[in-house]
Amino acid sequence: MTDPSSGDLTPDGGVRDEFDEVDPDPVSDDAGGSERAGGSPGRAVAAALLLGVLGPVIALASGVAVFAIDAVVEGGLSLTANVVLTLIFGQYVAFGGLAVGYLAWRGFDREGIVSYLGVRVPSLKEVGIVLGSWVVILILILVVSSIVQLLGTETASNQSAELAMGNPAIIPLFIAASFLVIGPCEEILYRGVVQGRLRESLPAAPSILLSAAIFATIHVMALTGGLSARLTTVSILFVPSLVFGAVYEYTENLVVPALLHGLHNAVLFTALYVTVTQVDPSELPAVLGFLPV
């Protein structure tokens, strides 16, 4: 990501009055990349916070809609149908739809949205970055988890993990959804739009840190347990969030953190499946509760 220049002009030279709308036509920087006027840092942070919170709010509303559908269907929805609908409304609509809708509201057409987000087929080097970054995430989480266990700090449980542990047959669906739904939808909002909006006005480091903090914090809604336990787990989720953001900043290709996010979740769900079908769920390692979904 490159730092955009200040100012926010309309095609006829006027200054936009909208909250943070920009001209969708890119302005090339000295390095030959494309950038867009981002306004003040305060506006960028406000927009990032609003979008970061609005996604989960829409997801919660979507959950109510799925509950209503389940109530009117004779005999109720099957678990698979319930999960699929929850993923569609809670991910595609709440996160992906919000991200695309926001960019469309700002005036970006389809080509402009693809360019803004940086969506392209990953190169072999970028595939290597995905694999290498996942190893880094795994090591960091194991280190942090070990420290948490040594301190005797309680961690929260993840609702998706609890559902999967109680219904192992549904885990393959979660594994597929990690790549097809969860990774792409959460990354398009929290890296593509939230981090991207911050990068219009802020340097790379604070943009990555703030977007990672927003992403990790919103997962408190998907956790069960006391406040202290939830905060501990959110702190651990901050680790992979940082790596997702750093990878996006480095590659400027949204597909890369989306694949990395999907791989991370899929591996954890796979480990959960293997473990829960062979041992008592109470013996599952704490790290399996840190699914960033």
Short mmCIF file of C-alpha atoms in Angstrom, two decimals:
data_model
loop_
_atom_site.label_atom_id
_atom_site.label_comp_id
_atom_site.label_asym_id
_atom_site.label_seq_id
_atom_site.Cartn_x
_atom_site.Cartn_y
_atom_site.Cartn_z
CA MET A 1 0.00 0.00 0.00
CA THR A 2 1.21 3.47 -0.74
CA ASP A 3 0.39 6.63 1.16
CA PRO A 4 -2.08 8.76 -0.79
CA SER A 5 -1.69 12.48 -1.13
CA SER A 6 -3.96 14.78 0.82
CA GLY A 7 -6.99 16.49 -0.64
CA ASP A 8 -10.23 15.16 -2.04
CA LEU A 9 -11.25 16.79 -5.31
CA THR A 10 -14.19 16.17 -7.59
CA PRO A 11 -13.60 15.82 -11.35
CA ASP A 12 -14.53 19.49 -11.85
CA GLY A 13 -12.00 20.65 -9.26
CA GLY A 14 -14.39 21.13 -6.34
CA VAL A 15 -13.92 19.71 -2.88
CA ARG A 16 -16.23 16.87 -1.84
CA ASP A 17 -18.38 17.45 1.22
CA GLU A 18 -19.17 13.77 1.80
CA PHE A 19 -17.80 11.91 4.82
CA ASP A 20 -14.88 10.27 3.02
CA GLU A 21 -15.90 9.88 -0.61
CA VAL A 22 -13.10 10.08 -3.15
CA ASP A 23 -12.67 10.22 -6.90
CA PRO A 24 -12.56 6.58 -8.04
CA ASP A 25 -10.03 7.39 -10.73
CA PRO A 26 -6.56 6.50 -9.42
CA VAL A 27 -3.78 9.05 -9.25
CA SER A 28 -0.37 7.60 -9.92
CA ASP A 29 2.32 8.22 -7.34
CA ASP A 30 6.05 8.65 -7.89
CA ALA A 31 6.63 4.91 -7.74
CA GLY A 32 4.12 4.21 -10.48
CA GLY A 33 1.44 2.78 -8.20
CA SER A 34 -2.09 4.06 -7.74
CA GLU A 35 -3.41 5.98 -4.79
CA ARG A 36 -6.48 7.96 -3.79
CA ALA A 37 -7.05 11.03 -1.69
CA GLY A 38 -8.01 9.97 1.79
CA GLY A 39 -8.84 13.14 3.71
CA SER A 40 -7.83 13.61 7.33
CA PRO A 41 -6.52 10.77 9.55
CA GLY A 42 -9.45 11.39 11.90
CA ARG A 43 -11.97 10.71 9.16
CA ALA A 44 -10.08 7.61 8.09
CA VAL A 45 -10.07 6.20 11.63
CA ALA A 46 -13.75 7.05 12.12
CA ALA A 47 -14.69 5.34 8.85
CA ALA A 48 -12.58 2.28 9.73
CA LEU A 49 -14.17 1.96 13.18
CA LEU A 50 -17.68 2.41 11.80
CA LEU A 51 -17.17 -0.22 9.09
CA GLY A 52 -15.46 -2.60 11.49
CA VAL A 53 -18.36 -2.51 13.93
CA LEU A 54 -21.12 -2.35 11.32
CA GLY A 55 -20.09 -5.71 9.83
CA PRO A 56 -20.77 -7.74 12.99
CA VAL A 57 -23.95 -5.75 13.65
CA ILE A 58 -25.28 -6.75 10.24
CA ALA A 59 -24.14 -10.32 10.94
CA LEU A 60 -26.14 -10.35 14.19
CA ALA A 61 -29.19 -9.04 12.36
CA SER A 62 -28.66 -11.77 9.77
CA GLY A 63 -28.65 -14.32 12.57
CA VAL A 64 -32.08 -13.09 13.61
CA ALA A 65 -33.25 -13.53 10.01
CA VAL A 66 -31.95 -17.11 9.93
CA PHE A 67 -33.69 -17.78 13.25
CA ALA A 68 -36.93 -16.45 11.77
CA ILE A 69 -36.57 -18.69 8.71
CA ASP A 70 -35.92 -21.66 10.97
CA ALA A 71 -39.08 -20.84 12.92
CA VAL A 72 -41.35 -20.77 9.88
CA VAL A 73 -39.95 -23.86 8.16
CA GLU A 74 -41.91 -26.94 9.08
CA GLY A 75 -39.76 -29.13 11.31
CA GLY A 76 -37.07 -26.45 11.40
CA LEU A 77 -33.90 -26.17 9.34
CA SER A 78 -31.32 -28.92 9.41
CA LEU A 79 -28.02 -28.06 11.06
CA THR A 80 -26.29 -27.96 7.67
CA ALA A 81 -28.92 -25.63 6.20
CA ASN A 82 -28.71 -23.41 9.28
CA VAL A 83 -24.92 -23.14 9.02
CA VAL A 84 -25.03 -22.48 5.27
CA LEU A 85 -27.61 -19.71 5.65
CA THR A 86 -25.66 -18.22 8.54
CA LEU A 87 -22.51 -18.17 6.42
CA ILE A 88 -24.31 -16.62 3.45
CA PHE A 89 -26.02 -13.86 5.42
CA GLY A 90 -23.38 -13.43 8.12
CA GLN A 91 -20.37 -13.43 5.81
CA TYR A 92 -21.29 -12.71 2.17
CA VAL A 93 -23.89 -10.10 3.07
CA ALA A 94 -22.58 -8.68 6.36
CA PHE A 95 -18.89 -8.48 5.45
CA GLY A 96 -18.51 -8.87 1.70
CA GLY A 97 -21.70 -6.99 0.87
CA LEU A 98 -20.85 -4.16 3.25
CA ALA A 99 -17.35 -3.80 1.80
CA VAL A 100 -18.49 -3.72 -1.83
CA GLY A 101 -21.47 -1.53 -1.02
CA TYR A 102 -19.25 0.98 0.76
CA LEU A 103 -16.86 1.24 -2.17
CA ALA A 104 -19.77 1.52 -4.60
CA TRP A 105 -21.20 4.33 -2.45
CA ARG A 106 -17.91 6.14 -2.79
CA GLY A 107 -18.26 6.00 -6.57
CA PHE A 108 -16.07 3.05 -7.52
CA ASP A 109 -17.26 0.94 -10.43
CA ARG A 110 -16.53 -2.79 -10.68
CA GLU A 111 -13.08 -2.25 -12.19
CA GLY A 112 -12.31 0.43 -9.63
CA ILE A 113 -13.29 -1.85 -6.74
CA VAL A 114 -11.06 -4.66 -8.03
CA SER A 115 -8.20 -2.20 -8.43
CA TYR A 116 -8.73 -0.60 -5.01
CA LEU A 117 -8.75 -3.96 -3.24
CA GLY A 118 -5.91 -5.40 -5.29
CA VAL A 119 -7.58 -8.61 -6.44
CA ARG A 120 -5.50 -10.79 -8.75
CA VAL A 121 -4.39 -14.38 -9.19
CA PRO A 122 -1.50 -14.95 -6.76
CA SER A 123 1.94 -15.69 -8.14
CA LEU A 124 4.06 -18.64 -7.03
CA LYS A 125 5.97 -16.25 -4.78
CA GLU A 126 2.73 -15.12 -3.17
CA VAL A 127 1.64 -18.73 -2.65
CA GLY A 128 4.98 -19.24 -0.89
CA ILE A 129 4.24 -16.17 1.24
CA VAL A 130 0.92 -17.72 2.26
CA LEU A 131 2.58 -20.94 3.39
CA GLY A 132 5.48 -19.20 5.11
CA SER A 133 3.21 -16.73 6.87
CA TRP A 134 1.02 -19.54 8.15
CA VAL A 135 4.08 -21.16 9.75
CA VAL A 136 4.90 -17.81 11.36
CA ILE A 137 1.33 -17.52 12.69
CA LEU A 138 1.44 -21.05 14.07
CA ILE A 139 4.71 -20.44 15.89
CA LEU A 140 3.56 -17.11 17.31
CA ILE A 141 0.23 -18.51 18.52
CA LEU A 142 1.91 -21.50 20.14
CA VAL A 143 4.34 -19.17 21.92
CA VAL A 144 1.62 -16.80 23.09
CA SER A 145 -0.65 -19.70 24.10
CA SER A 146 2.17 -21.23 26.13
CA ILE A 147 2.70 -17.95 27.94
CA VAL A 148 -1.02 -17.67 28.65
CA GLN A 149 -1.07 -21.20 30.06
CA LEU A 150 2.00 -20.54 32.22
CA LEU A 151 0.31 -17.45 33.63
CA GLY A 152 -2.79 -19.48 34.33
CA THR A 153 -4.95 -16.97 32.49
CA GLU A 154 -8.39 -18.19 31.52
CA THR A 155 -9.36 -18.09 27.84
CA ALA A 156 -12.78 -17.89 26.24
CA SER A 157 -14.42 -20.48 24.00
CA ASN A 158 -15.32 -19.87 20.38
CA GLN A 159 -18.96 -20.50 19.48
CA SER A 160 -18.04 -22.04 16.12
CA ALA A 161 -15.58 -24.38 17.83
CA GLU A 162 -18.21 -25.37 20.39
CA LEU A 163 -20.74 -26.10 17.64
CA ALA A 164 -18.14 -28.14 15.75
CA MET A 165 -17.14 -30.11 18.84
CA GLY A 166 -20.75 -31.03 19.48
CA ASN A 167 -21.36 -31.90 15.81
CA PRO A 168 -18.13 -33.23 14.24
CA ALA A 169 -19.96 -34.09 11.00
CA ILE A 170 -20.36 -30.37 10.30
CA ILE A 171 -16.61 -29.65 10.52
CA PRO A 172 -15.85 -30.48 6.83
CA LEU A 173 -18.34 -27.75 5.90
CA PHE A 174 -16.43 -25.29 8.09
CA ILE A 175 -13.17 -26.35 6.45
CA ALA A 176 -14.54 -25.65 2.96
CA ALA A 177 -16.14 -22.41 4.17
CA SER A 178 -12.77 -21.24 5.51
CA PHE A 179 -11.49 -20.88 1.95
CA LEU A 180 -14.72 -20.09 0.12
CA VAL A 181 -16.52 -17.83 2.57
CA ILE A 182 -14.81 -16.84 5.81
CA GLY A 183 -11.34 -15.95 4.51
CA PRO A 184 -12.49 -13.93 1.48
CA CYS A 185 -15.39 -12.13 3.17
CA GLU A 186 -13.57 -11.11 6.35
CA GLU A 187 -10.46 -10.05 4.46
CA ILE A 188 -12.34 -7.95 1.91
CA LEU A 189 -13.81 -5.94 4.78
CA TYR A 190 -11.05 -5.81 7.38
CA ARG A 191 -7.99 -5.73 5.16
CA GLY A 192 -9.34 -4.53 1.82
CA VAL A 193 -11.65 -1.79 3.08
CA VAL A 194 -10.84 -1.07 6.75
CA GLN A 195 -7.05 -1.27 6.38
CA GLY A 196 -7.26 0.18 2.88
CA ARG A 197 -9.26 3.17 4.14
CA LEU A 198 -6.73 3.78 6.90
CA ARG A 199 -3.87 3.61 4.39
CA GLU A 200 -5.38 6.49 2.47
CA SER A 201 -4.40 8.80 5.32
CA LEU A 202 -2.03 6.90 7.63
CA PRO A 203 1.34 5.12 7.28
CA ALA A 204 1.51 1.34 7.03
CA ALA A 205 2.33 0.47 10.67
CA PRO A 206 -0.56 2.26 12.40
CA SER A 207 -2.97 1.13 9.66
CA ILE A 208 -2.03 -2.52 10.17
CA LEU A 209 -2.13 -2.23 13.96
CA LEU A 210 -5.49 -0.48 14.07
CA SER A 211 -7.19 -2.74 11.52
CA ALA A 212 -5.85 -5.81 13.36
CA ALA A 213 -7.13 -4.43 16.66
CA ILE A 214 -10.58 -3.80 15.19
CA PHE A 215 -10.67 -7.26 13.61
CA ALA A 216 -9.60 -9.03 16.79
CA THR A 217 -11.93 -7.02 19.02
CA ILE A 218 -15.10 -7.68 17.01
CA HIS A 219 -14.61 -11.41 17.69
CA VAL A 220 -15.65 -10.79 21.29
CA MET A 221 -19.20 -11.28 20.00
CA ALA A 222 -18.37 -14.83 18.92
CA LEU A 223 -16.79 -15.81 22.25
CA THR A 224 -18.29 -17.26 25.40
CA GLY A 225 -16.93 -16.79 28.90
CA GLY A 226 -16.10 -14.00 31.30
CA LEU A 227 -14.82 -10.58 30.28
CA SER A 228 -11.24 -11.38 31.31
CA ALA A 229 -11.28 -14.62 29.35
CA ARG A 230 -12.67 -12.89 26.27
CA LEU A 231 -10.05 -10.14 26.44
CA THR A 232 -7.29 -12.74 26.69
CA THR A 233 -8.57 -14.58 23.64
CA VAL A 234 -9.00 -11.34 21.70
CA SER A 235 -5.37 -10.53 22.51
CA ILE A 236 -4.31 -13.87 21.05
CA LEU A 237 -6.43 -13.31 17.94
CA PHE A 238 -4.54 -10.06 17.46
CA VAL A 239 -1.47 -12.12 16.47
CA PRO A 240 -2.78 -13.66 13.23
CA SER A 241 -4.59 -10.40 12.50
CA LEU A 242 -1.26 -8.58 12.42
CA VAL A 243 0.18 -11.12 10.01
CA PHE A 244 -2.85 -10.89 7.73
CA GLY A 245 -2.41 -7.13 7.60
CA ALA A 246 1.34 -7.24 7.04
CA VAL A 247 0.94 -9.73 4.21
CA TYR A 248 -1.68 -7.54 2.54
CA GLU A 249 0.52 -4.48 2.89
CA TYR A 250 3.49 -6.31 1.39
CA THR A 251 1.75 -8.01 -1.53
CA GLU A 252 -1.03 -5.47 -2.22
CA ASN A 253 -3.06 -8.51 -3.30
CA LEU A 254 -6.20 -9.24 -1.27
CA VAL A 255 -6.25 -12.86 -2.43
CA VAL A 256 -3.06 -13.55 -0.45
CA PRO A 257 -4.37 -12.71 3.07
CA ALA A 258 -7.71 -14.31 2.12
CA LEU A 259 -5.91 -17.58 1.33
CA LEU A 260 -3.78 -17.25 4.46
CA HIS A 261 -6.84 -16.62 6.62
CA GLY A 262 -8.63 -19.56 5.02
CA LEU A 263 -5.64 -21.86 5.46
CA HIS A 264 -5.25 -20.88 9.11
CA ASN A 265 -8.90 -21.58 9.89
CA ALA A 266 -9.00 -24.77 7.82
CA VAL A 267 -5.98 -26.23 9.60
CA LEU A 268 -7.46 -25.45 13.01
CA PHE A 269 -10.81 -26.96 12.03
CA THR A 270 -9.03 -30.03 10.65
CA ALA A 271 -7.05 -30.42 13.88
CA LEU A 272 -10.28 -29.97 15.79
CA TYR A 273 -11.97 -32.70 13.75
CA VAL A 274 -9.11 -35.16 14.23
CA THR A 275 -8.90 -34.42 17.93
CA VAL A 276 -12.59 -34.39 18.78
CA THR A 277 -13.16 -37.71 17.06
CA GLN A 278 -10.34 -39.38 18.99
CA VAL A 279 -10.24 -37.86 22.47
CA ASP A 280 -12.53 -36.33 25.06
CA PRO A 281 -13.39 -32.76 23.95
CA SER A 282 -12.42 -31.49 27.40
CA GLU A 283 -8.83 -32.41 26.59
CA LEU A 284 -8.64 -30.23 23.49
CA PRO A 285 -5.70 -27.83 23.58
CA ALA A 286 -6.60 -24.22 24.31
CA VAL A 287 -5.29 -23.07 20.95
CA LEU A 288 -8.31 -24.65 19.23
CA GLY A 289 -10.49 -22.06 20.89
CA PHE A 290 -8.70 -19.27 19.03
CA LEU A 291 -10.40 -19.78 15.67
CA PRO A 292 -10.54 -16.28 14.10
CA VAL A 293 -13.91 -16.75 12.41
#
